[in-house]
Amino acid sequence: MDSTPPPPPRLRLRLMTYNIRHCRGLDGVVSPARIAEVIAACEPDVVALQEVDVGRARTGGLDQAEEIARLLDMRHHFHPALQILEERYGDAILTTRPARLIRADALPGLDRRPGLEPRGALWVEVALGGGRLQILNTHLGLSGRERVAQVEALLGPGWLGSAQARAPFVLVGDLNATPLSRAYRRLAARLVDARRAAGAAGRGATFPSRCPVLRLDHVFVSAGVAVERVGVVRGPLPRLASDHLPLLAELCLEPAPVRAEAGLRAIAPA
């Protein structure tokens, strides 16, 4: 009689990345409730948000990260890439699971172009039953050279190349980069594009929401993460709520624990 214990159950996760344009829809209405409704319909475990306003006059001084998390009954972390006095603007991660912050910090710009919008990244570790998943959320710049510098930083010793980086992990966000861009190719050389893993590489434009033609929002995964399904969230409400459509990925963590290798040594090649 075989006494080998059965393998532990696979840990599944629904993850969304969504540029919410400070909750300002295409009709000009600022509505965190509408953004929360789009998210709630997909029932994600983790949501990575970009372009989140906190305490800004243009959106009524509301803490949008806190409000959306409250409406969804989620925990949240927020990092301001931009801060002017009490007004902040940046990225957030919302989750139904316990999560701890690993790092929240600025990304490099270009020395010769000091007027570029500041960019940052937010990195947390989410507990999933008997496992855990590290999630890095970012919103890269509009300049090609700027994006490459930011990707190099994210892959370097301060971020995913550090001893704190442990597979399995994912990198998500609005990268402002199509699959033909240098920044995308640099990431794809070290991580796996979830849409390629799911056989959906040629589909899924997310911008602009009304008539999407560009694939700017991405999910990249490390070793130890299987991609079961990836798709753009469509419909009348997502088309109206922001100028980006959300991207939803269904992921599965491998049942066997991933060896504790540091940083990029634990990343599977694309």
CSV table of C-alpha atoms in Angstrom, one decimal:
chain,number,residue,atom,x,y,z
A,1,MET,CA,0.0,0.0,0.0
A,2,ASP,CA,1.4,3.4,-1.0
A,3,SER,CA,1.9,5.5,2.1
A,4,THR,CA,3.1,8.5,0.2
A,5,PRO,CA,1.1,11.6,1.4
A,6,PRO,CA,-0.9,13.4,-1.3
A,7,PRO,CA,0.6,16.6,-2.6
A,8,PRO,CA,-0.7,19.8,-0.9
A,9,PRO,CA,-3.5,21.5,-2.8
A,10,ARG,CA,-2.5,24.1,-5.4
A,11,LEU,CA,-2.9,27.7,-4.2
A,12,ARG,CA,-5.0,29.8,-6.7
A,13,LEU,CA,-5.2,33.5,-6.9
A,14,ARG,CA,-7.2,36.0,-9.0
A,15,LEU,CA,-5.1,39.1,-9.6
A,16,MET,CA,-6.1,42.3,-11.4
A,17,THR,CA,-4.0,45.3,-12.6
A,18,TYR,CA,-6.0,48.4,-13.3
A,19,ASN,CA,-5.0,52.0,-14.2
A,20,ILE,CA,-8.0,53.9,-12.7
A,21,ARG,CA,-7.0,57.5,-13.9
A,22,HIS,CA,-7.8,58.9,-10.4
A,23,CYS,CA,-11.3,57.4,-10.8
A,24,ARG,CA,-12.2,59.9,-13.5
A,25,GLY,CA,-14.3,58.2,-16.1
A,26,LEU,CA,-14.6,59.1,-19.8
A,27,ASP,CA,-17.7,61.1,-18.9
A,28,GLY,CA,-15.6,63.3,-16.6
A,29,VAL,CA,-17.2,62.0,-13.4
A,30,VAL,CA,-14.9,61.1,-10.5
A,31,SER,CA,-16.3,57.9,-9.0
A,32,PRO,CA,-14.4,55.5,-6.7
A,33,ALA,CA,-17.7,53.6,-6.3
A,34,ARG,CA,-17.8,52.9,-10.0
A,35,ILE,CA,-14.2,51.7,-10.0
A,36,ALA,CA,-15.0,49.4,-7.0
A,37,GLU,CA,-18.0,48.0,-8.9
A,38,VAL,CA,-15.8,47.1,-11.9
A,39,ILE,CA,-13.4,45.3,-9.5
A,40,ALA,CA,-16.0,43.6,-7.4
A,41,ALA,CA,-17.6,42.0,-10.5
A,42,CYS,CA,-14.3,40.1,-11.1
A,43,GLU,CA,-13.9,38.9,-7.5
A,44,PRO,CA,-10.1,39.3,-7.4
A,45,ASP,CA,-8.0,38.3,-4.4
A,46,VAL,CA,-5.4,41.1,-5.2
A,47,VAL,CA,-5.8,44.3,-7.1
A,48,ALA,CA,-2.9,46.5,-8.3
A,49,LEU,CA,-4.0,50.1,-9.0
A,50,GLN,CA,-2.2,52.9,-10.7
A,51,GLU,CA,-3.0,56.6,-10.9
A,52,VAL,CA,-4.6,56.8,-7.4
A,53,ASP,CA,-5.3,60.1,-5.8
A,54,VAL,CA,-5.0,60.7,-2.1
A,55,GLY,CA,-6.0,64.0,-0.6
A,56,ARG,CA,-5.9,65.9,-4.0
A,57,ALA,CA,-8.1,68.9,-4.6
A,58,ARG,CA,-9.0,67.8,-8.1
A,59,THR,CA,-10.8,64.7,-6.7
A,60,GLY,CA,-12.3,66.3,-3.6
A,61,GLY,CA,-9.5,65.5,-1.2
A,62,LEU,CA,-10.6,61.8,-0.9
A,63,ASP,CA,-8.2,59.0,0.0
A,64,GLN,CA,-9.1,56.9,-3.1
A,65,ALA,CA,-7.0,53.9,-2.0
A,66,GLU,CA,-8.7,53.7,1.3
A,67,GLU,CA,-12.2,54.4,-0.1
A,68,ILE,CA,-12.0,51.7,-2.8
A,69,ALA,CA,-10.5,49.2,-0.3
A,70,ARG,CA,-13.4,50.0,2.1
A,71,LEU,CA,-16.0,49.5,-0.6
A,72,LEU,CA,-14.4,46.1,-1.4
A,73,ASP,CA,-13.7,45.1,2.2
A,74,MET,CA,-10.0,44.7,1.4
A,75,ARG,CA,-6.7,45.7,3.0
A,76,HIS,CA,-4.5,48.1,1.2
A,77,HIS,CA,-1.0,49.6,0.8
A,78,PHE,CA,-0.4,52.9,-1.0
A,79,HIS,CA,2.8,54.5,-2.3
A,80,PRO,CA,2.9,58.1,-3.5
A,81,ALA,CA,5.1,58.5,-6.6
A,82,LEU,CA,4.2,62.2,-6.5
A,83,GLN,CA,3.6,64.3,-3.3
A,84,ILE,CA,3.0,68.1,-3.2
A,85,LEU,CA,2.3,69.2,0.4
A,86,GLU,CA,-0.7,67.1,1.5
A,87,GLU,CA,-1.6,65.9,-2.1
A,88,ARG,CA,-0.4,62.5,-3.1
A,89,TYR,CA,-0.7,60.4,-6.3
A,90,GLY,CA,0.6,57.0,-6.9
A,91,ASP,CA,0.0,53.2,-6.8
A,92,ALA,CA,-1.9,50.9,-4.5
A,93,ILE,CA,-2.2,47.2,-3.8
A,94,LEU,CA,-5.5,45.9,-2.3
A,95,THR,CA,-6.0,42.4,-1.1
A,96,THR,CA,-8.4,40.2,0.7
A,97,ARG,CA,-5.5,38.3,2.2
A,98,PRO,CA,-2.9,39.3,4.9
A,99,ALA,CA,-0.1,41.2,3.3
A,100,ARG,CA,3.2,42.8,4.5
A,101,LEU,CA,5.0,45.7,2.9
A,102,ILE,CA,8.5,44.8,1.5
A,103,ARG,CA,9.4,48.1,-0.2
A,104,ALA,CA,7.8,51.3,-1.5
A,105,ASP,CA,10.1,53.7,-3.3
A,106,ALA,CA,10.8,56.0,-6.2
A,107,LEU,CA,12.1,54.8,-9.6
A,108,PRO,CA,14.8,56.7,-11.6
A,109,GLY,CA,13.9,59.3,-14.1
A,110,LEU,CA,16.2,61.0,-16.6
A,111,ASP,CA,18.8,63.5,-15.4
A,112,ARG,CA,18.5,65.6,-18.5
A,113,ARG,CA,14.7,65.8,-18.3
A,114,PRO,CA,14.0,66.9,-14.7
A,115,GLY,CA,10.4,67.7,-15.5
A,116,LEU,CA,9.2,64.2,-16.1
A,117,GLU,CA,6.5,62.8,-13.8
A,118,PRO,CA,7.9,61.0,-10.8
A,119,ARG,CA,7.4,57.2,-10.9
A,120,GLY,CA,7.6,54.6,-8.2
A,121,ALA,CA,6.9,51.0,-7.3
A,122,LEU,CA,5.1,49.2,-4.5
A,123,TRP,CA,6.2,45.7,-3.3
A,124,VAL,CA,4.2,43.5,-0.9
A,125,GLU,CA,4.1,39.8,0.1
A,126,VAL,CA,0.6,38.3,0.3
A,127,ALA,CA,-0.1,35.2,2.5
A,128,LEU,CA,-2.0,32.5,0.7
A,129,GLY,CA,-2.9,29.7,3.1
A,130,GLY,CA,0.3,27.7,3.5
A,131,GLY,CA,2.1,29.7,0.9
A,132,ARG,CA,2.9,33.3,-0.1
A,133,LEU,CA,3.3,35.4,-3.2
A,134,GLN,CA,5.3,38.6,-3.7
A,135,ILE,CA,3.7,41.2,-5.8
A,136,LEU,CA,5.4,44.3,-7.3
A,137,ASN,CA,3.1,47.0,-8.8
A,138,THR,CA,4.4,49.9,-10.9
A,139,HIS,CA,3.5,52.6,-13.4
A,140,LEU,CA,6.4,53.3,-15.7
A,141,GLY,CA,7.2,56.6,-17.5
A,142,LEU,CA,6.2,57.8,-21.0
A,143,SER,CA,9.8,58.2,-22.3
A,144,GLY,CA,11.4,55.0,-23.8
A,145,ARG,CA,14.8,55.7,-22.2
A,146,GLU,CA,13.1,56.4,-18.9
A,147,ARG,CA,11.2,53.1,-19.0
A,148,VAL,CA,14.4,51.2,-19.7
A,149,ALA,CA,16.1,52.8,-16.8
A,150,GLN,CA,13.2,52.0,-14.5
A,151,VAL,CA,13.1,48.4,-15.7
A,152,GLU,CA,16.8,48.0,-15.1
A,153,ALA,CA,16.2,49.4,-11.5
A,154,LEU,CA,13.4,46.9,-10.9
A,155,LEU,CA,15.5,44.0,-12.0
A,156,GLY,CA,18.5,45.3,-10.1
A,157,PRO,CA,19.8,44.8,-6.5
A,158,GLY,CA,17.4,47.3,-4.9
A,159,TRP,CA,14.3,45.4,-6.1
A,160,LEU,CA,13.9,41.9,-7.7
A,161,GLY,CA,17.7,41.3,-7.7
A,162,SER,CA,17.9,41.7,-3.9
A,163,ALA,CA,18.0,39.0,-1.3
A,164,GLN,CA,14.4,40.0,-0.2
A,165,ALA,CA,13.1,38.8,-3.6
A,166,ARG,CA,11.8,35.2,-3.3
A,167,ALA,CA,10.0,33.3,-6.0
A,168,PRO,CA,7.1,33.0,-6.5
A,169,PHE,CA,6.4,36.6,-7.4
A,170,VAL,CA,4.7,38.7,-10.0
A,171,LEU,CA,5.4,42.1,-11.5
A,172,VAL,CA,2.3,44.0,-12.7
A,173,GLY,CA,1.2,47.4,-13.7
A,174,ASP,CA,0.7,50.0,-16.4
A,175,LEU,CA,4.2,49.8,-18.1
A,176,ASN,CA,3.4,52.2,-20.9
A,177,ALA,CA,5.2,49.7,-23.0
A,178,THR,CA,4.0,47.6,-25.9
A,179,PRO,CA,5.5,44.2,-26.6
A,180,LEU,CA,7.7,45.8,-29.3
A,181,SER,CA,9.3,48.2,-26.8
A,182,ARG,CA,12.8,47.8,-25.3
A,183,ALA,CA,11.5,47.9,-21.8
A,184,TYR,CA,9.0,45.1,-22.5
A,185,ARG,CA,11.7,43.0,-24.1
A,186,ARG,CA,14.0,43.5,-21.2
A,187,LEU,CA,11.4,42.3,-18.8
A,188,ALA,CA,10.4,39.4,-21.0
A,189,ALA,CA,14.0,38.2,-21.1
A,190,ARG,CA,14.0,37.6,-17.3
A,191,LEU,CA,10.3,37.0,-16.5
A,192,VAL,CA,7.4,35.3,-18.2
A,193,ASP,CA,4.6,37.4,-19.8
A,194,ALA,CA,1.4,35.9,-18.3
A,195,ARG,CA,-0.5,36.4,-21.6
A,196,ARG,CA,2.1,34.5,-23.5
A,197,ALA,CA,2.0,31.7,-20.9
A,198,ALA,CA,-1.8,31.6,-21.3
A,199,GLY,CA,-1.6,31.5,-25.1
A,200,ALA,CA,-3.2,35.0,-25.4
A,201,ALA,CA,-0.1,37.0,-26.4
A,202,GLY,CA,-1.7,38.5,-29.5
A,203,ARG,CA,-4.9,39.6,-27.8
A,204,GLY,CA,-5.9,41.9,-25.0
A,205,ALA,CA,-5.3,45.6,-25.7
A,206,THR,CA,-6.2,47.7,-22.7
A,207,PHE,CA,-5.8,51.3,-23.9
A,208,PRO,CA,-7.7,53.4,-24.6
A,209,SER,CA,-10.7,51.8,-23.0
A,210,ARG,CA,-13.3,53.0,-25.5
A,211,CYS,CA,-11.5,51.4,-28.4
A,212,PRO,CA,-8.4,49.6,-27.1
A,213,VAL,CA,-5.5,49.2,-29.5
A,214,LEU,CA,-2.5,49.2,-27.2
A,215,ARG,CA,-1.3,46.5,-24.8
A,216,LEU,CA,0.2,48.6,-22.1
A,217,ASP,CA,-0.9,46.8,-18.9
A,218,HIS,CA,1.0,43.6,-18.1
A,219,VAL,CA,1.4,40.7,-15.7
A,220,PHE,CA,4.8,39.1,-15.5
A,221,VAL,CA,5.4,35.9,-13.4
A,222,SER,CA,8.4,34.1,-12.0
A,223,ALA,CA,9.2,30.5,-11.6
A,224,GLY,CA,6.7,28.8,-9.3
A,225,VAL,CA,3.6,30.6,-10.8
A,226,ALA,CA,1.4,28.8,-13.3
A,227,VAL,CA,-0.9,31.0,-15.5
A,228,GLU,CA,-4.3,29.4,-16.0
A,229,ARG,CA,-6.1,32.3,-17.7
A,230,VAL,CA,-5.6,36.0,-18.6
A,231,GLY,CA,-8.1,38.4,-20.0
A,232,VAL,CA,-9.1,42.0,-20.4
A,233,VAL,CA,-12.2,43.0,-18.5
A,234,ARG,CA,-14.7,44.4,-21.0
A,235,GLY,CA,-18.2,45.8,-20.9
A,236,PRO,CA,-20.0,49.1,-20.7
A,237,LEU,CA,-18.9,50.0,-17.2
A,238,PRO,CA,-15.2,49.2,-17.6
A,239,ARG,CA,-15.2,51.2,-20.8
A,240,LEU,CA,-16.6,54.2,-19.0
A,241,ALA,CA,-14.9,54.1,-15.6
A,242,SER,CA,-11.3,54.8,-16.7
A,243,ASP,CA,-9.3,55.3,-19.8
A,244,HIS,CA,-7.7,51.8,-19.3
A,245,LEU,CA,-9.4,48.5,-19.1
A,246,PRO,CA,-8.5,46.2,-16.3
A,247,LEU,CA,-6.4,43.0,-16.9
A,248,LEU,CA,-7.4,39.9,-14.9
A,249,ALA,CA,-5.1,36.9,-14.4
A,250,GLU,CA,-5.9,33.6,-12.8
A,251,LEU,CA,-2.7,32.2,-11.3
A,252,CYS,CA,-1.8,29.0,-9.5
A,253,LEU,CA,1.2,28.6,-7.2
A,254,GLU,CA,3.1,25.3,-7.5
A,255,PRO,CA,2.3,23.0,-4.6
A,256,ALA,CA,6.0,22.2,-3.8
A,257,PRO,CA,7.8,25.0,-2.1
A,258,VAL,CA,10.1,26.9,-4.3
A,259,ARG,CA,13.8,26.7,-3.2
A,260,ALA,CA,14.8,29.9,-1.3
A,261,GLU,CA,17.0,31.4,-4.0
A,262,ALA,CA,17.7,35.1,-3.9
A,263,GLY,CA,16.6,37.6,-6.4
A,264,LEU,CA,16.8,37.0,-10.1
A,265,ARG,CA,18.4,33.6,-9.8
A,266,ALA,CA,14.8,32.3,-9.0
A,267,ILE,CA,13.3,33.8,-12.1
A,268,ALA,CA,12.6,31.5,-15.0
A,269,PRO,CA,13.7,32.7,-18.4
A,270,ALA,CA,11.0,33.7,-20.9
